[in-house]
Amino acid sequence: MAPTLKSYLDNLSPWNFSSGRKVGAAKKINLALQGGGSHGAFTWGVLDHLLADGRLEITGISGASAGAVNAVMLADGLTRGGPDEARKRLAEFWRAASAGGDLPPVQRALTDRLFSMLPFAATPVQSWFETMARYFSPYELNPLNINPLSDLIARFVDFEALRNNTDLALYISTTNVHTGRLRIFAGDKITADVVMASAALPFLFRAVEIDGVPYWDGGYMGNPAIFPFLQTTDTEDVLVVQINPISRNVTPRTSAEIINRLNEITFNSALISELRTMDFVNQLIDDGRLPRGTGKDQYRRLNIHRIDLGGLGTRLAASSKLKTDFEFFELLHRAGIRAAKKFLDAHFDKIGRTSSIDLAAESGVEWA
């Protein structure tokens, strides 16, 4: 059979006309997905574009809180059917998690709180739950330990398949309630309970016990964890998807604004510390004081990249009443697509060669 014009062009061009994706050797990258409530829909948009673009091959994923949820959805899709299945899996999850999803009222109220960025209530059930949560702990308010995330995760993720996928490194951050230390779950240790632990906000859910040890939201201690990539994958590039603004130019004055800003500072502190560590390790490698490589006791010189909400992130607080409205999720999804496209246009050539952010400036200390 004579070749078609489309197949002939596919053989000549770096662009595949059949699939709409770039062909050839894709650049390998690790992803570090930050948590941040409903703003995790921005990460959905970023991932959607990266998967559709096709120029990057994801070799490792680290996630905390909502970032952990996105991480397992992404990993599940890649494991089952590649980029297209991952895009489908993420879209279906965010639709199910939205206000238009099919969760019962109590589970819906809990989901709304899980994805909330501000202590606002938009429905009578949410208002009741907000009022009760001020006086009772999750052990008193939620005696049946209802966790809507459990049902969603069970619906979408095949953990047995994930555990058998040795080509994709996956890391989920949690906080050990007893010691206050970061606990990273990896590989065959990752279960639905681990993901729920990573997203277990202390005032909303009971601590999730794993092997008798209680865990809370991973965003407190590793949001997201980057250091596993120093020695665990051959890829030396890490793309951080950051959804909590580091800087704001206004002083918060209302209680809601103060809580929101405290949450941002708290959930960014671990990331800033990690960036400082990455900068220090890179300097030690450059100075020849640490061995660079993939063998035992060797380290990778990590190139760090970032996609963030930018100016949109500082303007979304007042809109968080719409936190589980699918239109709000779609707004963030579109913003994520635009941000990912902008990043690839500006920094794709740097992947595999150098960082696209100034680590020293990002992780530096302000001296008086």
mmCIF file of C-alpha atoms in Angstrom:
data_model
loop_
_atom_site.group_PDB
_atom_site.id
_atom_site.type_symbol
_atom_site.label_atom_id
_atom_site.label_comp_id
_atom_site.label_asym_id
_atom_site.label_seq_id
_atom_site.Cartn_x
_atom_site.Cartn_y
_atom_site.Cartn_z
ATOM 1 C CA MET A 1 0.000 0.000 0.000
ATOM 2 C CA ALA A 2 1.350 3.418 -0.964
ATOM 3 C CA PRO A 3 2.170 5.701 1.948
ATOM 4 C CA THR A 4 -0.305 8.478 2.641
ATOM 5 C CA LEU A 5 0.688 12.129 2.695
ATOM 6 C CA LYS A 6 0.083 12.173 6.453
ATOM 7 C CA SER A 7 2.438 9.247 7.130
ATOM 8 C CA TYR A 8 5.047 10.760 4.810
ATOM 9 C CA LEU A 9 4.937 14.075 6.694
ATOM 10 C CA ASP A 10 5.060 12.238 10.030
ATOM 11 C CA ASN A 11 8.329 10.619 8.977
ATOM 12 C CA LEU A 12 9.858 13.945 7.978
ATOM 13 C CA SER A 13 8.607 16.242 10.692
ATOM 14 C CA PRO A 14 9.200 16.336 14.467
ATOM 15 C CA TRP A 15 5.461 16.862 14.738
ATOM 16 C CA ASN A 16 3.206 13.822 14.422
ATOM 17 C CA PHE A 17 0.197 14.832 12.330
ATOM 18 C CA SER A 18 -1.810 11.791 13.380
ATOM 19 C CA SER A 19 -1.610 12.283 17.145
ATOM 20 C CA GLY A 20 -0.913 16.009 17.274
ATOM 21 C CA ARG A 21 2.115 15.337 19.497
ATOM 22 C CA LYS A 22 5.822 15.926 19.149
ATOM 23 C CA VAL A 23 7.782 12.804 18.271
ATOM 24 C CA GLY A 24 11.355 11.811 18.893
ATOM 25 C CA ALA A 25 13.175 11.573 22.181
ATOM 26 C CA ALA A 26 11.082 13.301 24.840
ATOM 27 C CA LYS A 27 12.875 15.101 27.638
ATOM 28 C CA LYS A 28 12.582 13.323 30.962
ATOM 29 C CA ILE A 29 11.287 15.173 33.987
ATOM 30 C CA ASN A 30 10.150 14.614 37.558
ATOM 31 C CA LEU A 31 7.075 16.391 38.873
ATOM 32 C CA ALA A 32 6.634 17.804 42.383
ATOM 33 C CA LEU A 33 2.986 18.687 43.007
ATOM 34 C CA GLN A 34 2.098 21.052 45.826
ATOM 35 C CA GLY A 35 -1.090 20.833 47.864
ATOM 36 C CA GLY A 36 -3.499 23.725 48.236
ATOM 37 C CA GLY A 37 -7.134 22.729 48.350
ATOM 38 C CA SER A 38 -9.367 23.566 45.411
ATOM 39 C CA HIS A 39 -6.489 25.316 43.692
ATOM 40 C CA GLY A 40 -5.248 21.831 42.895
ATOM 41 C CA ALA A 41 -7.492 22.154 39.830
ATOM 42 C CA PHE A 42 -4.769 24.476 38.494
ATOM 43 C CA THR A 43 -2.377 21.508 38.678
ATOM 44 C CA TRP A 44 -4.921 19.469 36.741
ATOM 45 C CA GLY A 45 -4.688 22.057 33.945
ATOM 46 C CA VAL A 46 -0.881 22.056 34.021
ATOM 47 C CA LEU A 47 -0.746 18.269 33.806
ATOM 48 C CA ASP A 48 -3.383 18.208 31.078
ATOM 49 C CA HIS A 49 -1.267 20.436 28.842
ATOM 50 C CA LEU A 50 2.032 18.700 29.579
ATOM 51 C CA LEU A 51 0.468 15.345 28.698
ATOM 52 C CA ALA A 52 -1.157 16.697 25.523
ATOM 53 C CA ASP A 53 2.037 18.447 24.407
ATOM 54 C CA GLY A 54 3.995 15.193 24.503
ATOM 55 C CA ARG A 55 7.514 16.648 24.676
ATOM 56 C CA LEU A 56 8.098 15.566 28.277
ATOM 57 C CA GLU A 57 8.338 12.054 29.673
ATOM 58 C CA ILE A 58 7.340 11.846 33.336
ATOM 59 C CA THR A 59 9.680 9.547 35.249
ATOM 60 C CA GLY A 60 8.832 10.464 38.838
ATOM 61 C CA ILE A 61 6.046 12.189 40.764
ATOM 62 C CA SER A 62 6.021 13.611 44.279
ATOM 63 C CA GLY A 63 2.867 14.988 45.849
ATOM 64 C CA ALA A 64 1.380 16.252 49.100
ATOM 65 C CA SER A 65 -2.241 16.788 50.120
ATOM 66 C CA ALA A 66 -4.243 17.780 47.002
ATOM 67 C CA GLY A 67 -0.974 17.316 45.118
ATOM 68 C CA ALA A 68 -0.903 13.703 46.306
ATOM 69 C CA VAL A 69 -4.388 13.184 44.916
ATOM 70 C CA ASN A 70 -3.350 14.623 41.541
ATOM 71 C CA ALA A 71 -0.195 12.502 41.695
ATOM 72 C CA VAL A 72 -1.994 9.170 42.090
ATOM 73 C CA MET A 73 -4.600 10.083 39.463
ATOM 74 C CA LEU A 74 -1.804 10.940 37.040
ATOM 75 C CA ALA A 75 0.200 7.834 37.904
ATOM 76 C CA ASP A 76 -2.863 5.604 37.578
ATOM 77 C CA GLY A 77 -3.679 6.970 34.131
ATOM 78 C CA LEU A 78 -0.098 6.668 32.892
ATOM 79 C CA THR A 79 0.053 3.108 34.197
ATOM 80 C CA ARG A 80 -3.218 2.009 32.643
ATOM 81 C CA GLY A 81 -3.065 3.667 29.248
ATOM 82 C CA GLY A 82 -0.480 6.415 28.919
ATOM 83 C CA PRO A 83 -0.954 10.187 28.564
ATOM 84 C CA ASP A 84 -4.460 10.086 27.083
ATOM 85 C CA GLU A 85 -5.758 7.866 29.872
ATOM 86 C CA ALA A 86 -4.077 10.093 32.469
ATOM 87 C CA ARG A 87 -5.815 13.164 31.048
ATOM 88 C CA LYS A 88 -9.136 11.326 31.139
ATOM 89 C CA ARG A 89 -8.557 10.112 34.704
ATOM 90 C CA LEU A 90 -7.756 13.614 36.008
ATOM 91 C CA ALA A 91 -10.753 15.192 34.281
ATOM 92 C CA GLU A 92 -13.145 12.576 35.636
ATOM 93 C CA PHE A 93 -11.819 12.972 39.172
ATOM 94 C CA TRP A 94 -12.209 16.763 39.255
ATOM 95 C CA ARG A 95 -15.718 16.480 37.822
ATOM 96 C CA ALA A 96 -16.648 13.951 40.528
ATOM 97 C CA ALA A 97 -15.108 16.140 43.257
ATOM 98 C CA SER A 98 -17.038 19.215 42.136
ATOM 99 C CA ALA A 99 -20.383 20.413 43.462
ATOM 100 C CA GLY A 100 -21.976 18.722 40.455
ATOM 101 C CA GLY A 101 -20.587 15.358 41.525
ATOM 102 C CA ASP A 102 -22.729 12.555 42.917
ATOM 103 C CA LEU A 103 -21.659 12.634 46.580
ATOM 104 C CA PRO A 104 -24.302 12.582 49.377
ATOM 105 C CA PRO A 105 -24.837 15.886 51.311
ATOM 106 C CA VAL A 106 -22.632 15.090 54.332
ATOM 107 C CA GLN A 107 -19.830 13.801 52.137
ATOM 108 C CA ARG A 108 -20.270 16.858 49.939
ATOM 109 C CA ALA A 109 -19.847 19.174 52.943
ATOM 110 C CA LEU A 110 -16.688 17.328 53.964
ATOM 111 C CA THR A 111 -15.338 17.492 50.422
ATOM 112 C CA ASP A 112 -16.026 21.218 50.288
ATOM 113 C CA ARG A 113 -13.998 21.694 53.472
ATOM 114 C CA LEU A 114 -11.241 19.464 52.110
ATOM 115 C CA PHE A 115 -10.894 21.680 49.055
ATOM 116 C CA SER A 116 -11.501 24.984 50.840
ATOM 117 C CA MET A 117 -8.932 27.754 50.883
ATOM 118 C CA LEU A 118 -10.851 30.052 53.217
ATOM 119 C CA PRO A 119 -13.252 29.293 56.082
ATOM 120 C CA PHE A 120 -16.328 30.239 54.049
ATOM 121 C CA ALA A 121 -19.585 28.338 53.795
ATOM 122 C CA ALA A 122 -21.827 28.446 50.755
ATOM 123 C CA THR A 123 -24.647 26.006 51.579
ATOM 124 C CA PRO A 124 -26.766 25.297 54.694
ATOM 125 C CA VAL A 125 -24.980 21.979 55.250
ATOM 126 C CA GLN A 126 -21.587 23.679 54.979
ATOM 127 C CA SER A 127 -22.703 26.431 57.368
ATOM 128 C CA TRP A 128 -23.805 23.854 59.920
ATOM 129 C CA PHE A 129 -20.545 21.946 59.521
ATOM 130 C CA GLU A 130 -18.466 25.140 59.867
ATOM 131 C CA THR A 131 -20.254 26.077 63.099
ATOM 132 C CA MET A 132 -19.917 22.625 64.622
ATOM 133 C CA ALA A 133 -16.255 22.319 63.610
ATOM 134 C CA ARG A 134 -15.412 25.325 65.792
ATOM 135 C CA TYR A 135 -16.430 23.421 68.921
ATOM 136 C CA PHE A 136 -15.830 19.757 68.154
ATOM 137 C CA SER A 137 -12.903 17.754 66.878
ATOM 138 C CA PRO A 138 -13.240 15.348 63.912
ATOM 139 C CA TYR A 139 -13.473 12.499 66.430
ATOM 140 C CA GLU A 140 -16.588 14.099 67.955
ATOM 141 C CA LEU A 141 -18.113 15.676 64.854
ATOM 142 C CA ASN A 142 -17.492 12.763 62.513
ATOM 143 C CA PRO A 143 -17.871 9.641 64.720
ATOM 144 C CA LEU A 144 -18.389 7.361 61.719
ATOM 145 C CA ASN A 145 -15.130 8.672 60.225
ATOM 146 C CA ILE A 146 -16.758 9.476 56.884
ATOM 147 C CA ASN A 147 -14.086 10.344 54.338
ATOM 148 C CA PRO A 148 -15.382 11.194 50.853
ATOM 149 C CA LEU A 149 -11.852 11.093 49.495
ATOM 150 C CA SER A 150 -11.754 7.388 50.257
ATOM 151 C CA ASP A 151 -14.662 6.683 47.911
ATOM 152 C CA LEU A 152 -13.206 8.842 45.141
ATOM 153 C CA ILE A 153 -9.778 7.248 45.377
ATOM 154 C CA ALA A 154 -11.229 3.743 45.392
ATOM 155 C CA ARG A 155 -13.283 4.620 42.326
ATOM 156 C CA PHE A 156 -10.401 5.930 40.244
ATOM 157 C CA VAL A 157 -7.115 4.352 41.340
ATOM 158 C CA ASP A 158 -5.848 0.788 40.906
ATOM 159 C CA PHE A 159 -3.141 0.662 43.572
ATOM 160 C CA GLU A 160 -2.094 -2.868 42.691
ATOM 161 C CA ALA A 161 -1.293 -1.719 39.154
ATOM 162 C CA LEU A 162 0.631 1.267 40.542
ATOM 163 C CA ARG A 163 2.698 -0.987 42.783
ATOM 164 C CA ASN A 164 3.624 -3.134 39.778
ATOM 165 C CA ASN A 165 4.738 -0.153 37.684
ATOM 166 C CA THR A 166 8.490 0.005 38.285
ATOM 167 C CA ASP A 167 9.050 2.534 35.487
ATOM 168 C CA LEU A 168 7.414 5.387 37.398
ATOM 169 C CA ALA A 169 8.691 6.600 40.772
ATOM 170 C CA LEU A 170 5.912 7.848 43.060
ATOM 171 C CA TYR A 171 6.320 9.592 46.429
ATOM 172 C CA ILE A 172 3.569 10.733 48.799
ATOM 173 C CA SER A 173 4.278 13.070 51.752
ATOM 174 C CA THR A 174 2.621 12.683 55.152
ATOM 175 C CA THR A 175 3.222 14.174 58.604
ATOM 176 C CA ASN A 176 3.810 11.818 61.542
ATOM 177 C CA VAL A 177 1.480 13.098 64.280
ATOM 178 C CA HIS A 178 3.602 11.712 67.134
ATOM 179 C CA THR A 179 7.039 12.882 65.971
ATOM 180 C CA GLY A 180 6.125 15.815 63.736
ATOM 181 C CA ARG A 181 8.476 14.426 61.117
ATOM 182 C CA LEU A 182 7.988 14.027 57.396
ATOM 183 C CA ARG A 183 7.212 10.479 56.259
ATOM 184 C CA ILE A 184 7.591 9.666 52.582
ATOM 185 C CA PHE A 185 5.697 6.673 51.249
ATOM 186 C CA ALA A 186 7.030 5.228 48.002
ATOM 187 C CA GLY A 187 6.513 2.352 45.611
ATOM 188 C CA ASP A 188 4.618 -0.608 46.986
ATOM 189 C CA LYS A 189 3.995 1.216 50.284
ATOM 190 C CA ILE A 190 1.473 3.567 48.653
ATOM 191 C CA THR A 191 -2.157 2.707 49.357
ATOM 192 C CA ALA A 192 -5.472 4.541 49.506
ATOM 193 C CA ASP A 193 -4.842 5.113 53.235
ATOM 194 C CA VAL A 194 -1.530 6.808 52.428
ATOM 195 C CA VAL A 195 -3.197 9.248 50.039
ATOM 196 C CA MET A 196 -5.942 9.957 52.579
ATOM 197 C CA ALA A 197 -3.288 10.539 55.236
ATOM 198 C CA SER A 198 -1.493 12.999 52.983
ATOM 199 C CA ALA A 199 -4.724 14.999 52.669
ATOM 200 C CA ALA A 200 -5.926 14.587 56.273
ATOM 201 C CA LEU A 201 -6.497 18.143 57.472
ATOM 202 C CA PRO A 202 -6.381 17.923 61.309
ATOM 203 C CA PHE A 203 -9.569 19.910 61.992
ATOM 204 C CA LEU A 204 -11.542 17.988 59.382
ATOM 205 C CA PHE A 205 -10.436 14.365 59.446
ATOM 206 C CA ARG A 206 -9.113 11.985 62.042
ATOM 207 C CA ALA A 207 -5.447 11.129 61.744
ATOM 208 C CA VAL A 208 -5.073 8.183 59.404
ATOM 209 C CA GLU A 209 -3.333 5.262 61.088
ATOM 210 C CA ILE A 210 -0.906 3.202 59.021
ATOM 211 C CA ASP A 211 0.763 0.289 60.801
ATOM 212 C CA GLY A 212 -0.393 1.800 64.091
ATOM 213 C CA VAL A 213 1.132 5.226 63.426
ATOM 214 C CA PRO A 214 -1.151 8.283 62.962
ATOM 215 C CA TYR A 215 -0.517 10.670 60.058
ATOM 216 C CA TRP A 216 -1.814 14.107 59.086
ATOM 217 C CA ASP A 217 -1.655 16.275 55.978
ATOM 218 C CA GLY A 218 1.722 15.980 54.255
ATOM 219 C CA GLY A 219 1.717 19.658 53.320
ATOM 220 C CA TYR A 220 2.946 20.639 56.770
ATOM 221 C CA MET A 221 6.353 18.991 56.370
ATOM 222 C CA GLY A 222 6.867 18.324 52.652
ATOM 223 C CA ASN A 223 4.831 20.385 50.212
ATOM 224 C CA PRO A 224 5.986 18.819 47.983
ATOM 225 C CA ALA A 225 9.078 16.745 48.791
ATOM 226 C CA ILE A 226 11.881 17.218 46.256
ATOM 227 C CA PHE A 227 14.813 15.492 47.955
ATOM 228 C CA PRO A 228 13.769 11.921 46.950
ATOM 229 C CA PHE A 229 14.794 12.815 43.404
ATOM 230 C CA LEU A 230 18.396 13.408 44.503
ATOM 231 C CA GLN A 231 19.094 9.679 44.437
ATOM 232 C CA THR A 232 16.098 7.776 43.135
ATOM 233 C CA THR A 233 15.668 8.490 39.398
ATOM 234 C CA ASP A 234 18.108 9.076 36.551
ATOM 235 C CA THR A 235 16.303 12.304 35.688
ATOM 236 C CA GLU A 236 17.995 15.493 36.900
ATOM 237 C CA ASP A 237 15.131 17.897 36.222
ATOM 238 C CA VAL A 238 12.272 18.599 38.632
ATOM 239 C CA LEU A 239 9.242 20.685 37.704
ATOM 240 C CA VAL A 240 7.464 22.085 40.766
ATOM 241 C CA VAL A 241 3.795 22.941 40.341
ATOM 242 C CA GLN A 242 3.251 25.541 43.045
ATOM 243 C CA ILE A 243 -0.220 26.774 43.901
ATOM 244 C CA ASN A 244 0.339 28.669 47.164
ATOM 245 C CA PRO A 245 1.547 32.249 46.577
ATOM 246 C CA ILE A 246 4.866 33.010 48.247
ATOM 247 C CA SER A 247 4.454 36.798 48.215
ATOM 248 C CA ARG A 248 1.541 39.177 48.673
ATOM 249 C CA ASN A 249 1.779 42.935 48.473
ATOM 250 C CA VAL A 250 -1.026 43.679 50.928
ATOM 251 C CA THR A 251 -1.302 43.168 54.675
ATOM 252 C CA PRO A 252 -4.181 40.820 55.630
ATOM 253 C CA ARG A 253 -6.655 42.506 57.985
ATOM 254 C CA THR A 254 -9.785 40.364 58.244
ATOM 255 C CA SER A 255 -9.754 37.042 60.085
ATOM 256 C CA ALA A 256 -10.330 35.173 56.816
ATOM 257 C CA GLU A 257 -7.443 37.006 55.129
ATOM 258 C CA ILE A 258 -5.142 36.328 58.096
ATOM 259 C CA ILE A 259 -6.000 32.603 58.146
ATOM 260 C CA ASN A 260 -5.517 32.394 54.388
ATOM 261 C CA ARG A 261 -2.096 34.077 54.546
ATOM 262 C CA LEU A 262 -0.963 31.940 57.483
ATOM 263 C CA ASN A 263 -1.927 28.837 55.531
ATOM 264 C CA GLU A 264 0.065 30.030 52.541
ATOM 265 C CA ILE A 265 3.156 30.743 54.639
ATOM 266 C CA THR A 266 2.865 27.450 56.510
ATOM 267 C CA PHE A 267 2.378 25.330 53.416
ATOM 268 C CA ASN A 268 5.226 27.070 51.549
ATOM 269 C CA SER A 269 7.800 26.854 54.340
ATOM 270 C CA ALA A 270 8.796 23.249 53.606
ATOM 271 C CA LEU A 271 9.177 23.998 49.890
ATOM 272 C CA ILE A 272 11.391 27.016 50.531
ATOM 273 C CA SER A 273 13.549 24.888 52.815
ATOM 274 C CA GLU A 274 13.823 22.226 50.112
ATOM 275 C CA LEU A 275 14.872 24.790 47.500
ATOM 276 C CA ARG A 276 17.577 25.983 49.881
ATOM 277 C CA THR A 277 18.787 22.401 50.234
ATOM 278 C CA MET A 278 18.792 21.845 46.463
ATOM 279 C CA ASP A 279 20.869 24.996 45.970
ATOM 280 C CA PHE A 280 23.348 23.853 48.641
ATOM 281 C CA VAL A 281 23.687 20.340 47.165
ATOM 282 C CA ASN A 282 24.201 21.765 43.670
ATOM 283 C CA GLN A 283 26.980 24.000 44.988
ATOM 284 C CA LEU A 284 28.662 21.058 46.729
ATOM 285 C CA ILE A 285 28.542 19.055 43.493
ATOM 286 C CA ASP A 286 29.901 21.986 41.473
ATOM 287 C CA ASP A 287 32.751 22.376 43.978
ATOM 288 C CA GLY A 288 33.561 18.675 43.728
ATOM 289 C CA ARG A 289 32.695 18.028 47.365
ATOM 290 C CA LEU A 290 29.861 15.623 46.531
ATOM 291 C CA PRO A 291 30.102 12.883 43.880
ATOM 292 C CA ARG A 292 27.700 13.331 40.973
ATOM 293 C CA GLY A 293 26.136 10.258 39.452
ATOM 294 C CA THR A 294 23.548 7.523 39.784
ATOM 295 C CA GLY A 295 25.482 5.029 41.884
ATOM 296 C CA LYS A 296 25.549 4.410 45.605
ATOM 297 C CA ASP A 297 26.408 7.511 47.660
ATOM 298 C CA GLN A 298 26.219 9.672 44.531
ATOM 299 C CA TYR A 299 23.878 12.593 43.941
ATOM 300 C CA ARG A 300 22.123 14.241 41.058
ATOM 301 C CA ARG A 301 22.597 17.906 40.355
ATOM 302 C CA LEU A 302 18.935 18.823 40.127
ATOM 303 C CA ASN A 303 17.686 21.447 37.714
ATOM 304 C CA ILE A 304 14.611 23.041 39.281
ATOM 305 C CA HIS A 305 11.750 24.502 37.264
ATOM 306 C CA ARG A 306 8.434 25.922 38.376
ATOM 307 C CA ILE A 307 4.932 26.607 37.159
ATOM 308 C CA ASP A 308 2.765 28.650 39.515
ATOM 309 C CA LEU A 309 -0.532 30.486 39.655
ATOM 310 C CA GLY A 310 1.256 33.810 39.336
ATOM 311 C CA GLY A 311 -0.886 36.903 39.761
ATOM 312 C CA LEU A 312 -4.065 34.835 39.629
ATOM 313 C CA GLY A 313 -3.089 33.164 42.876
ATOM 314 C CA THR A 314 -3.173 36.447 44.756
ATOM 315 C CA ARG A 315 -6.633 37.304 43.425
ATOM 316 C CA LEU A 316 -8.495 34.073 44.100
ATOM 317 C CA ALA A 317 -9.100 34.277 47.849
ATOM 318 C CA ALA A 318 -12.407 36.149 47.575
ATOM 319 C CA SER A 319 -13.624 33.655 44.975
ATOM 320 C CA SER A 320 -13.072 30.651 47.184
ATOM 321 C CA LYS A 321 -16.796 30.494 48.002
ATOM 322 C CA LEU A 322 -16.984 28.832 44.598
ATOM 323 C CA LYS A 323 -14.343 26.369 45.648
ATOM 324 C CA THR A 324 -16.202 23.228 44.569
ATOM 325 C CA ASP A 325 -18.186 24.686 41.698
ATOM 326 C CA PHE A 326 -17.050 22.958 38.511
ATOM 327 C CA GLU A 327 -16.954 26.273 36.699
ATOM 328 C CA PHE A 328 -14.379 27.404 39.265
ATOM 329 C CA PHE A 329 -12.396 24.206 38.719
ATOM 330 C CA GLU A 330 -12.549 24.810 34.966
ATOM 331 C CA LEU A 331 -11.301 28.387 35.464
ATOM 332 C CA LEU A 332 -8.271 27.051 37.305
ATOM 333 C CA HIS A 333 -7.862 24.268 34.760
ATOM 334 C CA ARG A 334 -7.679 26.805 31.919
ATOM 335 C CA ALA A 335 -5.222 28.889 33.930
ATOM 336 C CA GLY A 336 -3.068 25.778 34.393
ATOM 337 C CA ILE A 337 -3.087 25.078 30.651
ATOM 338 C CA ARG A 338 -2.007 28.656 29.891
ATOM 339 C CA ALA A 339 0.724 28.554 32.537
ATOM 340 C CA ALA A 340 2.097 25.237 31.261
ATOM 341 C CA LYS A 341 2.131 26.488 27.671
ATOM 342 C CA LYS A 342 3.885 29.688 28.740
ATOM 343 C CA PHE A 343 6.477 27.674 30.681
ATOM 344 C CA LEU A 344 7.223 25.351 27.762
ATOM 345 C CA ASP A 345 7.481 28.258 25.314
ATOM 346 C CA ALA A 346 9.932 30.080 27.567
ATOM 347 C CA HIS A 347 11.942 27.314 29.217
ATOM 348 C CA PHE A 348 11.695 24.040 27.313
ATOM 349 C CA ASP A 349 15.252 24.395 25.994
ATOM 350 C CA LYS A 350 16.572 24.703 29.565
ATOM 351 C CA ILE A 351 15.211 21.311 30.593
ATOM 352 C CA GLY A 352 18.108 18.903 30.769
ATOM 353 C CA ARG A 353 20.653 21.723 30.925
ATOM 354 C CA THR A 354 19.999 24.177 33.751
ATOM 355 C CA SER A 355 17.410 25.456 36.234
ATOM 356 C CA SER A 356 14.871 27.970 34.993
ATOM 357 C CA ILE A 357 14.541 29.618 38.418
ATOM 358 C CA ASP A 358 17.212 31.282 40.562
ATOM 359 C CA LEU A 359 17.475 28.874 43.488
ATOM 360 C CA ALA A 360 19.670 31.188 45.554
ATOM 361 C CA ALA A 361 17.166 34.034 45.246
ATOM 362 C CA GLU A 362 14.124 31.807 45.826
ATOM 363 C CA SER A 363 15.488 30.195 48.984
ATOM 364 C CA GLY A 364 17.508 33.051 50.412
ATOM 365 C CA VAL A 365 17.068 34.612 53.856
ATOM 366 C CA GLU A 366 16.238 38.278 54.324
ATOM 367 C CA TRP A 367 18.883 39.847 56.550
ATOM 368 C CA ALA A 368 18.230 43.036 58.529
#
